[in-house]
Coordinates of N, CA and C and ligand atoms in Angstrom, one line a residue:
M157 N 11.7 -276.2 -68.7 CA 12.2 -276.3 -67.5 C 13.3 -275.6 -67.3
R158 N 13.7 -274.9 -66.2 CA 14.9 -274.5 -66.4 C 16.1 -275.1 -65.4
F159 N 17.3 -275.2 -65.6 CA 18.2 -275.7 -64.6 C 19.4 -274.8 -64.3
D160 N 19.9 -274.0 -63.0 CA 20.4 -273.5 -62.8 C 21.9 -274.8 -62.1
V161 N 23.0 -274.5 -62.6 CA 24.0 -275.9 -61.7 C 25.5 -275.1 -61.5
I162 N 25.0 -275.0 -59.9 CA 26.3 -274.3 -59.1 C 27.7 -275.2 -59.5
T163 N 28.6 -274.9 -59.9 CA 29.6 -275.6 -60.2 C 30.7 -275.2 -60.4
L164 N 31.8 -275.6 -59.8 CA 33.1 -274.8 -60.3 C 34.2 -275.5 -61.4
F165 N 33.1 -276.5 -62.2 CA 33.3 -276.8 -63.7 C 32.6 -276.7 -64.5
P166 N 31.9 -275.6 -64.7 CA 30.9 -275.7 -65.9 C 31.7 -276.2 -66.7
E167 N 33.1 -276.5 -67.2 CA 33.1 -277.1 -68.4 C 32.6 -278.1 -68.7
Q168 N 32.4 -278.8 -67.4 CA 32.0 -280.7 -67.8 C 31.0 -280.6 -68.5
F169 N 30.0 -279.2 -67.9 CA 28.2 -279.4 -68.8 C 28.5 -279.4 -70.1
R170 N 29.5 -279.0 -70.8 CA 29.2 -279.2 -72.2 C 29.2 -280.0 -73.0
I171 N 29.3 -281.1 -72.3 CA 28.8 -283.0 -72.6 C 27.2 -282.3 -73.0
L172 N 26.8 -281.8 -72.4 CA 25.2 -282.1 -72.1 C 24.4 -281.5 -74.0
S173 N 25.7 -280.5 -74.3 CA 24.8 -279.9 -75.5 C 25.8 -280.9 -76.6
G174 N 26.2 -282.5 -76.8 CA 26.3 -283.2 -77.9 C 25.3 -283.1 -78.3
E175 N 24.7 -284.9 -78.6 CA 23.8 -285.1 -79.4 C 22.8 -285.9 -77.9
G176 N 21.5 -286.5 -78.8 CA 20.9 -286.9 -78.1 C 19.4 -286.3 -77.4
V177 N 19.1 -287.0 -76.5 CA 18.0 -286.4 -75.3 C 18.1 -285.2 -75.4
V178 N 18.9 -285.0 -74.5 CA 19.4 -284.0 -73.7 C 19.4 -282.8 -74.5
A179 N 20.4 -283.1 -75.0 CA 20.9 -282.1 -76.0 C 19.9 -281.8 -77.1
R180 N 18.7 -282.3 -77.6 CA 17.8 -282.0 -78.3 C 16.8 -281.0 -77.3
A181 N 16.5 -281.4 -76.1 CA 15.6 -280.9 -75.5 C 16.0 -279.2 -75.1
L182 N 17.9 -279.4 -74.8 CA 18.2 -278.0 -74.7 C 18.3 -277.0 -75.6
G183 N 18.5 -277.6 -77.0 CA 18.4 -277.2 -78.0 C 17.1 -276.4 -78.5
S184 N 16.2 -277.2 -78.3 CA 14.3 -276.7 -78.8 C 14.0 -275.8 -77.7
G185 N 14.7 -275.6 -76.8 CA 14.2 -275.1 -75.4 C 12.6 -276.0 -74.6
I186 N 13.0 -277.2 -75.2 CA 12.1 -277.8 -73.5 C 12.5 -277.4 -72.1
A187 N 14.4 -277.3 -72.5 CA 14.7 -277.4 -71.3 C 16.1 -276.2 -71.6
E188 N 16.5 -275.8 -70.1 CA 17.6 -274.6 -70.5 C 18.6 -274.7 -69.0
L189 N 20.1 -274.3 -69.5 CA 20.5 -275.0 -68.6 C 21.3 -273.7 -68.4
H190 N 21.6 -273.0 -67.3 CA 22.3 -271.8 -67.0 C 23.2 -272.1 -66.0
L191 N 24.8 -271.7 -65.7 CA 25.8 -272.9 -64.8 C 26.6 -271.0 -64.2
W192 N 26.7 -271.6 -62.7 CA 27.2 -270.1 -62.0 C 28.4 -271.1 -61.7
N193 N 29.6 -270.2 -61.1 CA 30.5 -270.5 -60.6 C 30.9 -269.8 -60.0
P194 N 30.8 -270.5 -58.6 CA 30.9 -269.7 -57.1 C 32.4 -268.8 -57.0
R195 N 33.5 -269.3 -58.1 CA 34.5 -268.4 -57.9 C 34.4 -267.2 -58.2
D196 N 33.6 -267.0 -59.1 CA 32.8 -266.1 -59.5 C 32.5 -264.7 -58.4
F197 N 32.3 -265.5 -57.2 CA 31.3 -264.9 -56.2 C 32.5 -264.6 -55.3
A198 N 33.9 -265.0 -55.5 CA 34.5 -265.3 -54.4 C 34.9 -264.1 -53.6
L199 N 35.5 -263.7 -52.8 CA 36.2 -262.5 -52.1 C 37.3 -262.6 -52.4
G200 N 38.1 -261.1 -51.9 CA 39.7 -261.3 -51.3 C 40.3 -261.0 -52.8
A201 N 41.9 -260.9 -52.9 CA 42.9 -261.5 -53.7 C 42.2 -262.6 -54.5
H202 N 42.7 -263.8 -53.7 CA 42.7 -264.7 -53.3 C 41.6 -265.3 -54.3
R203 N 40.1 -264.7 -53.9 CA 39.1 -265.5 -54.6 C 39.2 -267.0 -53.6
R204 N 39.4 -267.0 -52.3 CA 39.0 -268.8 -51.9 C 37.5 -269.1 -52.1
V205 N 37.7 -270.4 -53.0 CA 36.2 -271.2 -52.7 C 36.6 -272.4 -51.8
D206 N 37.9 -272.7 -51.5 CA 37.6 -273.7 -50.1 C 38.4 -273.5 -49.3
D207 N 38.4 -273.7 -47.9 CA 39.6 -273.5 -47.3 C 39.7 -275.4 -46.7
R208 N 40.8 -275.2 -45.4 CA 40.6 -275.9 -44.3 C 39.3 -276.3 -43.9
P209 N 39.1 -277.8 -43.0 CA 38.2 -277.7 -42.4 C 38.6 -277.4 -40.9
Y210 N 37.7 -276.6 -40.4 CA 37.5 -276.5 -38.9 C 38.0 -278.0 -38.2
G211 N 38.2 -278.2 -37.1 CA 38.9 -279.3 -36.2 C 39.9 -279.9 -37.1
G212 N 40.4 -279.7 -38.1 CA 41.6 -280.4 -38.4 C 41.2 -281.7 -39.4
G213 N 42.0 -282.3 -40.1 CA 41.0 -283.6 -40.8 C 42.2 -283.7 -42.5
P214 N 41.6 -284.4 -43.3 CA 42.1 -284.4 -44.7 C 41.1 -283.3 -45.5
G215 N 41.8 -282.9 -46.6 CA 41.0 -282.6 -47.5 C 40.8 -280.9 -47.6
M216 N 39.4 -280.5 -48.4 CA 39.0 -278.7 -48.0 C 37.7 -278.8 -47.7
V217 N 37.4 -277.9 -47.5 CA 35.7 -277.1 -47.4 C 35.6 -276.3 -48.2
M218 N 34.3 -276.2 -49.3 CA 33.8 -275.6 -49.9 C 33.4 -274.6 -49.2
L219 N 33.7 -273.1 -49.2 CA 33.4 -272.0 -48.3 C 31.9 -271.2 -48.2
F220 N 31.4 -271.3 -47.4 CA 29.8 -270.7 -47.3 C 29.4 -269.0 -48.0
E221 N 30.6 -268.5 -48.2 CA 30.2 -266.9 -48.9 C 30.6 -266.5 -50.0
P222 N 31.2 -267.7 -51.4 CA 30.7 -267.8 -52.6 C 29.7 -268.6 -52.7
L223 N 29.0 -269.8 -52.3 CA 28.6 -270.6 -52.3 C 26.9 -269.7 -52.2
A224 N 26.9 -268.9 -51.0 CA 25.9 -268.6 -51.0 C 25.2 -267.1 -51.8
A225 N 26.2 -266.8 -51.9 CA 26.6 -266.1 -53.0 C 25.9 -266.3 -54.8
A226 N 26.4 -267.1 -55.0 CA 25.7 -268.0 -56.4 C 24.7 -268.3 -56.2
I227 N 24.0 -269.0 -55.2 CA 22.9 -269.4 -55.1 C 21.8 -268.0 -54.9
A228 N 22.4 -267.1 -54.4 CA 21.4 -266.2 -54.6 C 21.2 -265.8 -55.9
A229 N 22.3 -265.6 -56.5 CA 22.2 -264.9 -58.0 C 21.1 -265.5 -58.7
A230 N 21.5 -267.2 -58.4 CA 20.7 -268.1 -59.2 C 19.5 -267.8 -59.2
R231 N 19.0 -268.0 -57.3 CA 17.3 -267.4 -57.1 C 17.1 -266.6 -57.9
A232 N 17.6 -265.6 -58.0 CA 17.0 -264.3 -58.6 C 16.9 -264.3 -59.9
A233 N 17.8 -265.2 -60.8 CA 17.5 -265.4 -62.0 C 16.2 -266.8 -61.8
S234 N 15.7 -267.6 -61.5 CA 15.1 -268.6 -61.5 C 14.4 -268.3 -60.5
P235 N 13.0 -267.5 -60.4 CA 12.0 -266.9 -58.9 C 11.1 -268.7 -59.2
G236 N 11.4 -269.0 -57.9 CA 10.3 -270.2 -57.7 C 11.4 -271.4 -57.6
A237 N 12.4 -271.8 -58.1 CA 13.2 -272.9 -58.3 C 13.4 -273.4 -56.9
Q238 N 13.8 -274.4 -56.7 CA 14.2 -274.4 -55.5 C 15.7 -275.5 -55.7
V239 N 16.3 -275.4 -54.4 CA 17.8 -275.5 -54.8 C 17.9 -277.1 -53.6
A240 N 19.0 -277.7 -54.8 CA 19.3 -279.0 -54.0 C 20.4 -279.4 -54.4
Y241 N 20.9 -279.8 -53.1 CA 22.5 -280.7 -53.1 C 22.7 -281.6 -53.4
L242 N 23.5 -282.2 -54.1 CA 23.7 -283.5 -55.1 C 25.0 -284.0 -53.2
S243 N 25.0 -284.9 -52.8 CA 25.7 -285.5 -52.0 C 25.7 -286.9 -51.6
P244 N 26.5 -287.5 -51.1 CA 26.0 -288.9 -50.5 C 24.9 -288.7 -49.3
Q245 N 24.9 -287.7 -49.0 CA 24.2 -287.5 -47.3 C 22.8 -287.9 -48.0
G246 N 22.4 -286.9 -48.9 CA 20.7 -287.0 -49.4 C 20.0 -288.4 -49.8
R247 N 18.8 -288.1 -49.5 CA 17.9 -289.3 -49.8 C 18.1 -289.9 -51.3
T248 N 17.9 -291.3 -51.5 CA 18.7 -291.8 -53.2 C 17.6 -291.3 -53.9
L249 N 17.9 -290.8 -54.7 CA 17.2 -290.6 -55.7 C 16.5 -291.8 -56.4
D250 N 15.4 -292.3 -57.3 CA 14.6 -292.8 -57.7 C 13.4 -292.4 -58.8
Q251 N 13.5 -293.2 -59.4 CA 12.2 -292.7 -60.4 C 11.6 -291.8 -59.8
Q252 N 10.4 -292.3 -59.1 CA 9.8 -291.3 -58.5 C 10.3 -290.0 -58.3
A253 N 11.5 -290.1 -57.3 CA 11.8 -288.6 -57.4 C 11.9 -287.9 -58.6
M254 N 12.6 -288.4 -59.5 CA 12.5 -287.8 -60.9 C 11.3 -287.1 -61.4
I255 N 10.2 -287.9 -61.3 CA 8.9 -287.5 -61.8 C 8.6 -286.5 -60.8
D256 N 8.7 -286.3 -59.5 CA 8.7 -285.1 -58.8 C 9.6 -283.8 -59.2
F257 N 10.6 -284.3 -59.7 CA 11.3 -283.2 -59.9 C 10.9 -282.3 -61.2
A258 N 10.0 -283.2 -62.3 CA 10.1 -282.9 -63.5 C 8.8 -282.1 -63.4
S259 N 7.9 -282.0 -62.4 CA 6.3 -280.9 -62.1 C 6.9 -280.3 -61.6
A260 N 8.2 -279.3 -61.1 CA 8.7 -278.2 -60.9 C 8.9 -277.2 -61.7
P261 N 9.0 -276.1 -61.6 CA 9.3 -274.8 -62.4 C 10.6 -275.4 -62.8
G262 N 11.9 -275.1 -61.9 CA 12.8 -275.3 -62.2 C 13.5 -275.8 -60.9
W263 N 14.9 -276.1 -61.2 CA 16.0 -276.4 -60.5 C 17.3 -275.9 -60.7
I264 N 17.7 -275.5 -59.3 CA 19.2 -274.6 -59.1 C 19.7 -276.3 -58.1
L265 N 20.8 -277.1 -59.3 CA 21.4 -277.8 -58.6 C 23.0 -277.2 -58.2
L266 N 23.3 -277.9 -57.0 CA 24.5 -277.4 -56.5 C 25.2 -278.6 -55.9
A267 N 26.9 -278.4 -57.1 CA 27.7 -279.6 -57.4 C 28.4 -279.3 -56.2
G268 N 28.8 -280.2 -55.4 CA 30.2 -280.1 -54.2 C 31.3 -280.6 -54.5
R269 N 32.8 -280.2 -54.4 CA 33.5 -280.9 -54.4 C 34.4 -281.1 -53.6
Y270 N 35.7 -281.4 -53.5 CA 36.5 -281.8 -52.5 C 35.5 -282.6 -51.1
E271 N 35.4 -282.3 -49.7 CA 35.4 -283.2 -48.6 C 33.7 -282.5 -49.0
G272 N 33.0 -281.5 -49.4 CA 31.7 -281.4 -49.4 C 32.1 -279.6 -48.8
I273 N 30.3 -279.4 -48.6 CA 30.3 -277.6 -48.4 C 30.3 -277.4 -47.0
D274 N 30.1 -276.3 -46.4 CA 30.1 -275.8 -45.3 C 28.2 -276.3 -44.4
E275 N 28.3 -276.7 -43.5 CA 27.2 -277.5 -43.3 C 26.5 -276.4 -43.1
R276 N 26.7 -275.2 -43.0 CA 25.6 -274.1 -42.4 C 24.9 -273.6 -44.0
L277 N 25.6 -274.0 -45.1 CA 24.6 -274.0 -45.9 C 23.1 -274.9 -46.1
L278 N 23.4 -275.6 -45.6 CA 22.2 -276.5 -45.9 C 21.3 -275.9 -45.1
A279 N 21.3 -275.6 -43.5 CA 20.2 -274.9 -43.0 C 19.8 -273.5 -43.5
S280 N 20.6 -273.2 -44.0 CA 20.2 -271.2 -44.6 C 19.9 -271.3 -46.3
C281 N 20.7 -272.0 -47.0 CA 20.4 -272.0 -48.6 C 20.2 -273.0 -49.1
I282 N 20.0 -274.3 -48.7 CA 19.2 -275.2 -49.5 C 18.2 -275.7 -49.2
D283 N 17.4 -276.2 -50.2 CA 15.9 -276.7 -49.7 C 15.6 -278.2 -49.7
Q284 N 16.8 -278.8 -50.3 CA 16.6 -281.0 -50.3 C 18.2 -281.2 -50.8
E285 N 18.4 -281.9 -50.4 CA 20.1 -283.3 -50.4 C 19.1 -284.5 -50.8
W286 N 20.2 -284.4 -52.1 CA 20.0 -285.7 -53.0 C 21.2 -286.6 -53.2
S287 N 21.4 -287.8 -53.2 CA 22.3 -288.7 -53.3 C 21.8 -289.8 -54.5
I288 N 22.4 -289.7 -55.3 CA 22.7 -291.0 -56.7 C 22.8 -292.2 -56.1
G289 N 23.6 -292.3 -55.3 CA 23.5 -293.7 -54.9 C 24.6 -293.6 -53.8
D290 N 25.0 -294.9 -53.1 CA 25.8 -295.3 -52.1 C 27.2 -295.1 -52.4
Y291 N 27.9 -294.1 -52.9 CA 29.3 -294.5 -53.6 C 29.6 -293.2 -53.7
V292 N 31.2 -292.7 -53.6 CA 31.9 -290.9 -53.6 C 32.2 -291.2 -54.3
L293 N 31.9 -290.1 -55.1 CA 32.5 -289.8 -56.1 C 33.7 -288.1 -55.9
S294 N 33.9 -288.2 -57.2 CA 35.3 -286.6 -56.9 C 34.2 -285.8 -57.0
G295 N 33.3 -285.6 -57.6 CA 32.1 -284.0 -57.9 C 31.3 -284.4 -58.0
G296 N 30.1 -283.4 -57.7 CA 28.8 -283.1 -57.8 C 28.0 -283.1 -58.9
E297 N 29.1 -282.5 -60.2 CA 29.1 -282.5 -61.6 C 28.4 -283.8 -62.0
L298 N 28.9 -284.6 -61.8 CA 28.4 -286.1 -62.9 C 26.6 -286.5 -62.1
P299 N 26.3 -286.3 -60.8 CA 25.0 -286.6 -60.3 C 24.3 -285.2 -60.9
A300 N 24.5 -284.1 -60.9 CA 23.4 -283.3 -61.5 C 23.5 -283.0 -63.2
M301 N 24.5 -283.7 -63.6 CA 24.0 -284.2 -64.8 C 23.0 -285.2 -65.4
V302 N 22.8 -286.3 -64.5 CA 22.6 -288.0 -64.1 C 20.4 -287.0 -64.0
V303 N 20.7 -286.2 -62.9 CA 19.2 -285.4 -62.4 C 18.8 -284.9 -63.3
M304 N 19.2 -284.0 -64.4 CA 19.0 -283.7 -66.0 C 18.9 -284.6 -66.7
D305 N 19.1 -285.2 -67.0 CA 19.0 -286.5 -67.6 C 17.7 -287.3 -67.8
A306 N 17.8 -287.8 -66.4 CA 16.3 -288.5 -65.9 C 15.3 -287.5 -65.7
V307 N 15.4 -286.5 -65.5 CA 13.8 -285.2 -65.4 C 13.4 -284.9 -66.9
I308 N 14.9 -284.0 -67.8 CA 14.7 -283.8 -68.7 C 13.5 -285.4 -69.6
R309 N 14.2 -286.3 -69.7 CA 13.6 -287.3 -70.6 C 12.0 -287.7 -70.0
L310 N 11.5 -286.8 -68.9 CA 10.4 -287.0 -68.9 C 9.3 -285.6 -69.4
L311 N 10.4 -284.8 -69.8 CA 9.2 -283.7 -69.7 C 8.6 -283.8 -71.3
P312 N 7.4 -282.7 -71.5 CA 6.4 -283.3 -72.7 C 7.8 -282.9 -74.1
G313 N 7.7 -284.1 -74.8 CA 8.2 -283.5 -76.0 C 9.3 -283.3 -76.3
A314 N 10.3 -284.1 -75.2 CA 11.8 -284.4 -75.1 C 12.0 -285.4 -75.7
L315 N 11.0 -287.0 -76.1 CA 11.1 -288.1 -76.1 C 10.5 -288.4 -77.4
G316 N 10.2 -287.1 -78.4 CA 9.5 -287.4 -79.2 C 8.3 -288.4 -79.4
H317 N 8.3 -290.0 -79.4 CA 6.7 -290.4 -79.3 C 6.6 -290.6 -77.9
E318 N 5.9 -290.2 -77.1 CA 5.3 -289.8 -75.9 C 4.9 -290.8 -75.1
R319 N 4.8 -291.9 -75.9 CA 4.9 -293.3 -75.5 C 5.9 -293.9 -74.5
S320 N 7.2 -293.6 -74.7 CA 7.7 -294.4 -74.2 C 8.3 -294.1 -72.9
A321 N 8.6 -292.8 -72.6 CA 9.1 -292.5 -71.3 C 8.0 -293.3 -70.0
C322 N 6.5 -293.3 -70.7 CA 5.7 -293.9 -69.6 C 6.0 -295.5 -69.3
E323 N 6.9 -296.0 -70.8 CA 7.5 -297.4 -70.5 C 8.4 -297.9 -69.8
D324 N 8.7 -296.7 -69.4 CA 10.7 -297.0 -69.1 C 10.5 -298.0 -67.8
S325 N 11.6 -298.2 -67.4 CA 11.9 -299.3 -66.2 C 11.4 -298.6 -65.2
H326 N 10.7 -299.1 -64.1 CA 10.7 -298.0 -62.9 C 9.9 -297.1 -62.8
M327 N 8.6 -296.6 -64.2 CA 7.9 -296.0 -64.2 C 6.6 -296.5 -63.8
N328 N 6.9 -297.7 -63.9 CA 5.3 -298.6 -62.9 C 6.4 -298.9 -62.0
G329 N 7.4 -299.1 -61.3 CA 7.5 -299.3 -60.0 C 7.8 -300.8 -60.3
L330 N 8.1 -301.1 -61.7 CA 9.0 -302.8 -62.3 C 10.1 -302.6 -63.2
L331 N 10.7 -303.4 -63.2 CA 12.0 -303.5 -64.1 C 11.0 -303.9 -65.4
D332 N 12.4 -303.1 -66.4 CA 11.8 -303.6 -67.8 C 11.8 -305.3 -68.3
C333 N 10.6 -304.9 -69.3 CA 10.7 -306.3 -70.2 C 12.0 -307.1 -70.9
P334 N 12.5 -307.9 -71.4 CA 13.3 -308.3 -72.3 C 12.9 -307.5 -73.5
H335 N 14.2 -306.9 -74.1 CA 13.8 -306.8 -75.6 C 14.3 -307.5 -77.0
F336 N 13.9 -307.5 -77.7 CA 14.9 -308.8 -78.9 C 14.5 -307.8 -80.4
S337 N 15.4 -307.9 -81.3 CA 15.1 -307.3 -82.7 C 16.0 -308.3 -83.7
R338 N 15.8 -308.0 -84.6 CA 16.5 -309.2 -85.5 C 18.2 -309.3 -85.4
P339 N 18.6 -310.6 -85.8 CA 17.9 -311.6 -86.6 C 17.0 -313.0 -85.5
E340 N 15.9 -312.6 -85.9 CA 14.9 -314.1 -85.3 C 16.0 -314.9 -84.2
Q341 N 16.3 -315.4 -85.1 CA 17.8 -316.8 -84.0 C 19.0 -316.3 -84.6
I342 N 19.7 -316.6 -83.5 CA 21.1 -316.6 -83.4 C 21.7 -317.1 -82.2
D343 N 22.8 -318.1 -82.9 CA 23.9 -319.2 -82.4 C 22.9 -319.7 -81.4
G344 N 21.2 -320.0 -82.2 CA 20.0 -321.3 -81.4 C 19.6 -320.5 -80.9
L345 N 20.0 -319.0 -80.4 CA 18.7 -318.6 -79.8 C 17.7 -317.8 -80.8
R346 N 16.8 -318.5 -79.7 CA 15.4 -317.4 -80.7 C 14.5 -316.4 -80.1
V347 N 13.9 -315.8 -80.9 CA 13.1 -314.7 -80.1 C 12.1 -315.5 -79.9
P348 N 11.0 -315.2 -78.5 CA 10.4 -316.0 -77.7 C 8.8 -315.7 -79.0
E349 N 8.2 -316.6 -79.4 CA 7.5 -316.5 -80.5 C 6.3 -316.0 -80.4
V350 N 6.1 -315.4 -79.0 CA 4.7 -314.7 -78.7 C 5.2 -313.2 -79.3
L351 N 6.4 -313.2 -79.3 CA 6.6 -311.2 -80.3 C 6.9 -311.2 -81.7
L352 N 6.6 -312.8 -82.1 CA 6.8 -312.4 -83.9 C 4.9 -313.3 -83.9
S353 N 4.2 -313.2 -82.9 CA 2.9 -313.5 -83.7 C 2.1 -312.2 -84.0
G354 N 2.4 -311.3 -83.8 CA 1.5 -310.3 -84.1 C 0.5 -310.2 -83.1
D355 N 0.0 -310.8 -82.3 CA -1.5 -310.4 -81.5 C -0.6 -309.4 -80.3
H356 N -0.9 -308.4 -80.5 CA -0.3 -307.0 -79.7 C -1.4 -307.8 -77.8
G357 N -2.3 -308.5 -77.8 CA -3.1 -308.3 -76.4 C -2.1 -309.3 -76.1
A358 N -1.3 -310.5 -76.7 CA -0.6 -311.5 -76.0 C 0.8 -311.2 -75.7
I359 N 1.5 -310.1 -76.7 CA 2.9 -309.7 -76.3 C 2.3 -308.2 -75.1
A360 N 1.5 -308.1 -75.3 CA 1.8 -306.5 -73.8 C 1.5 -307.6 -72.8
R361 N 0.4 -309.1 -72.4 CA 0.7 -309.4 -71.6 C 2.1 -310.7 -71.2
W362 N 2.4 -310.5 -72.0 CA 4.1 -311.4 -71.6 C 4.8 -310.2 -71.5
R363 N 4.8 -309.3 -72.2 CA 5.9 -308.2 -71.2 C 5.4 -308.1 -70.1
R364 N 4.7 -308.1 -69.3 CA 3.7 -307.3 -68.4 C 4.2 -308.9 -67.3
Q365 N 4.5 -310.0 -67.7 CA 4.4 -310.9 -66.9 C 6.4 -311.0 -66.9
Q366 N 7.1 -310.7 -67.7 CA 8.3 -310.7 -67.9 C 8.6 -309.2 -66.9
A367 N 8.1 -308.5 -66.9 CA 8.6 -307.6 -65.9 C 8.5 -307.6 -64.4
L368 N 6.8 -308.1 -64.2 CA 6.0 -308.8 -62.7 C 7.5 -309.9 -62.8
G369 N 7.7 -310.8 -63.5 CA 8.4 -312.1 -62.9 C 10.2 -311.6 -62.7
R370 N 10.9 -310.6 -63.6 CA 12.4 -310.1 -63.4 C 12.4 -308.9 -61.8
T371 N 11.0 -308.5 -61.8 CA 11.4 -307.5 -60.6 C 11.2 -308.5 -60.0
W372 N 10.5 -309.6 -59.5 CA 10.1 -310.7 -58.5 C 11.9 -310.8 -57.8
L373 N 12.3 -311.9 -59.0 CA 13.8 -312.2 -59.5 C 14.6 -311.4 -59.0
R374 N 14.8 -310.0 -59.4 CA 15.9 -309.2 -58.8 C 15.6 -308.3 -58.0
R375 N 14.5 -307.5 -57.4 CA 14.2 -306.9 -57.2 C 12.6 -306.9 -56.0
P376 N 13.4 -308.3 -56.0 CA 11.7 -308.2 -54.4 C 10.9 -307.0 -53.7
D377 N 12.0 -306.0 -53.5 CA 12.2 -304.7 -52.6 C 11.2 -304.5 -53.8
L378 N 11.0 -303.9 -54.9 CA 10.5 -302.8 -55.7 C 9.1 -303.4 -55.4
L379 N 8.8 -304.9 -55.8 CA 7.7 -305.7 -55.5 C 7.1 -305.2 -54.3
A380 N 7.8 -305.8 -53.3 CA 6.6 -305.5 -52.2 C 6.1 -304.3 -52.0
K381 N 6.8 -302.7 -52.8 CA 6.3 -301.7 -52.3 C 4.4 -301.3 -53.6
M382 N 4.5 -302.8 -54.1 CA 3.6 -302.5 -55.0 C 1.8 -303.2 -54.9
T383 N 1.7 -302.7 -55.3 CA -0.2 -303.7 -55.0 C -0.7 -304.6 -56.0
L384 N 0.0 -306.3 -56.7 CA -0.6 -306.5 -58.1 C -2.2 -306.5 -58.1
D385 N -2.8 -306.1 -59.0 CA -4.3 -306.8 -59.0 C -4.1 -308.6 -59.2
N386 N -5.1 -308.8 -59.6 CA -5.6 -310.4 -59.9 C -4.9 -311.0 -60.6
D387 N -5.0 -310.1 -61.8 CA -4.5 -310.6 -63.3 C -3.2 -310.6 -63.2
E388 N -2.3 -309.4 -62.4 CA -1.1 -309.3 -62.5 C -0.7 -310.5 -61.2
Q389 N -1.3 -311.2 -60.4 CA -0.9 -312.1 -59.7 C -0.8 -313.0 -60.5
Q390 N -1.8 -313.7 -61.3 CA -1.9 -314.8 -62.2 C -0.7 -315.1 -62.8
L391 N -0.2 -313.6 -63.7 CA 0.5 -313.6 -64.3 C 2.0 -313.9 -63.7
L392 N 2.3 -313.3 -62.9 CA 3.5 -313.6 -61.9 C 3.6 -315.4 -61.2
Q393 N 2.2 -315.4 -60.6 CA 2.2 -317.0 -60.4 C 2.7 -318.3 -61.4
D394 N 2.1 -317.4 -62.8 CA 2.1 -318.2 -63.8 C 3.9 -318.7 -64.4
F395 N 4.8 -317.4 -64.2 CA 6.1 -316.8 -64.5 C 6.8 -317.8 -63.5
I396 N 5.9 -318.1 -62.2 CA 7.3 -318.5 -61.5 C 6.9 -320.4 -61.6
Q397 N 5.8 -320.7 -61.5 CA 5.6 -321.7 -62.1 C 6.4 -322.7 -63.0
A398 N 6.1 -321.6 -64.0 CA 7.1 -321.9 -65.0 C 8.8 -322.2 -65.1
R399 N 9.6 -321.0 -64.3 CA 10.4 -321.5 -64.2 C 11.1 -322.4 -63.3
Q400 N 10.3 -322.9 -62.0 CA 10.3 -323.9 -61.1 C 10.2 -325.0 -62.4
A401 N 9.5 -325.2 -63.5 CA 9.4 -326.7 -64.1 C 10.5 -327.3 -64.8
A402 N 10.7 -325.5 -65.3 CA 12.1 -326.1 -66.2 C 13.4 -326.0 -65.6
A403 N 13.3 -325.2 -64.4 CA 14.4 -325.8 -63.4 C 14.1 -327.3 -63.3
L404 N 13.1 -327.8 -63.0 CA 12.6 -329.2 -62.7 C 13.5 -330.2 -63.9
D405 N 13.1 -329.1 -65.1 CA 13.3 -330.5 -66.1 C 15.0 -330.6 -66.5
S406 N 15.2 -329.5 -66.1 CA 16.6 -329.4 -66.3 C 17.6 -329.9 -65.4
G407 N 17.1 -330.5 -64.3 CA 17.5 -331.1 -63.2 C 18.3 -329.5 -62.0
E408 N 17.9 -328.7 -62.3 CA 19.1 -327.7 -61.7 C 17.7 -328.3 -60.1
I409 N 17.0 -328.1 -60.0 CA 16.0 -328.4 -59.1 C 16.1 -330.0 -58.8
E410 N 16.1 -330.7 -57.6 CA 15.2 -332.1 -56.9 C 13.5 -331.7 -57.2
P411 N 13.3 -333.0 -57.6 CA 11.9 -333.3 -57.7 C 11.4 -333.1 -55.9
Ligands
LIG665 C1 27.6 -288.0 -54.7 C2 26.3 -288.8 -54.8 C3 28.7 -287.8 -54.3 C4 31.5 -286.1 -52.1 C5 32.2 -285.4 -52.7 C6 31.3 -285.1 -54.2 C7 30.8 -286.2 -53.8 C8 32.5 -284.6 -53.5 N1 26.9 -286.6 -54.7 N2 25.4 -288.3 -55.2 N3 27.0 -290.1 -54.6 N4 29.2 -286.3 -54.1 O1 30.1 -289.1 -54.5 O2 25.6 -287.2 -55.0 O3 32.4 -283.2 -52.8

């Protein structure tokens, strides 16, 4: 998968070529990254890439021409790639969006700065607008890296053994189950017995039940999007009853 990123701060992307899944994927050719600086496409003696907003107000706006030229150059270098602008005004990214991203031939990611970009770019040069969340950052570089990390780990061969990506949180619409490792007991806290049983069927059911239960507790909005089969409904009911029984025993709730 080819990523072209348009950014005023290309050096920030050096972090991706350090260690870890993304660096390995970039090193092995599973993914490739090309950086374009709008300043290299800026016109005039001062090579401006931003200017004051029409209508007044605080801050600066990224200029149309340098960005349009950079996008055109990236499109020429990556035929078939879609252009995505990262901004708080975009649709909020989730795992399904990342799965969709991972099925495309390539992406041109536009990282904004200052107050943002000239709105006319959205109509003329940009295919999609996405947000990583309802908060304001100082630049689109980190969101572009978030997208690259979440997408690259879905690419075949990126994660070493395939199974793990499919079992990630949100991959199946649920939060992840709890994980434990050595020692078996610490500060009086024991690892759930089932995980020490070697009974892989029971372990898989326990993990599914925990994923369902934690999603019911913490993200009922996710559960509302899902259709649970009878077995899953039973697992969740058992989880809820066990919690209520525990709460009754502990006196947390009155009978
Ligand atoms: C952002 C987000 C984000 C807004 C002004 C860059 C900043 C500055 N991008 N998801 N949240 N962008 O805060 O994608 O130009």
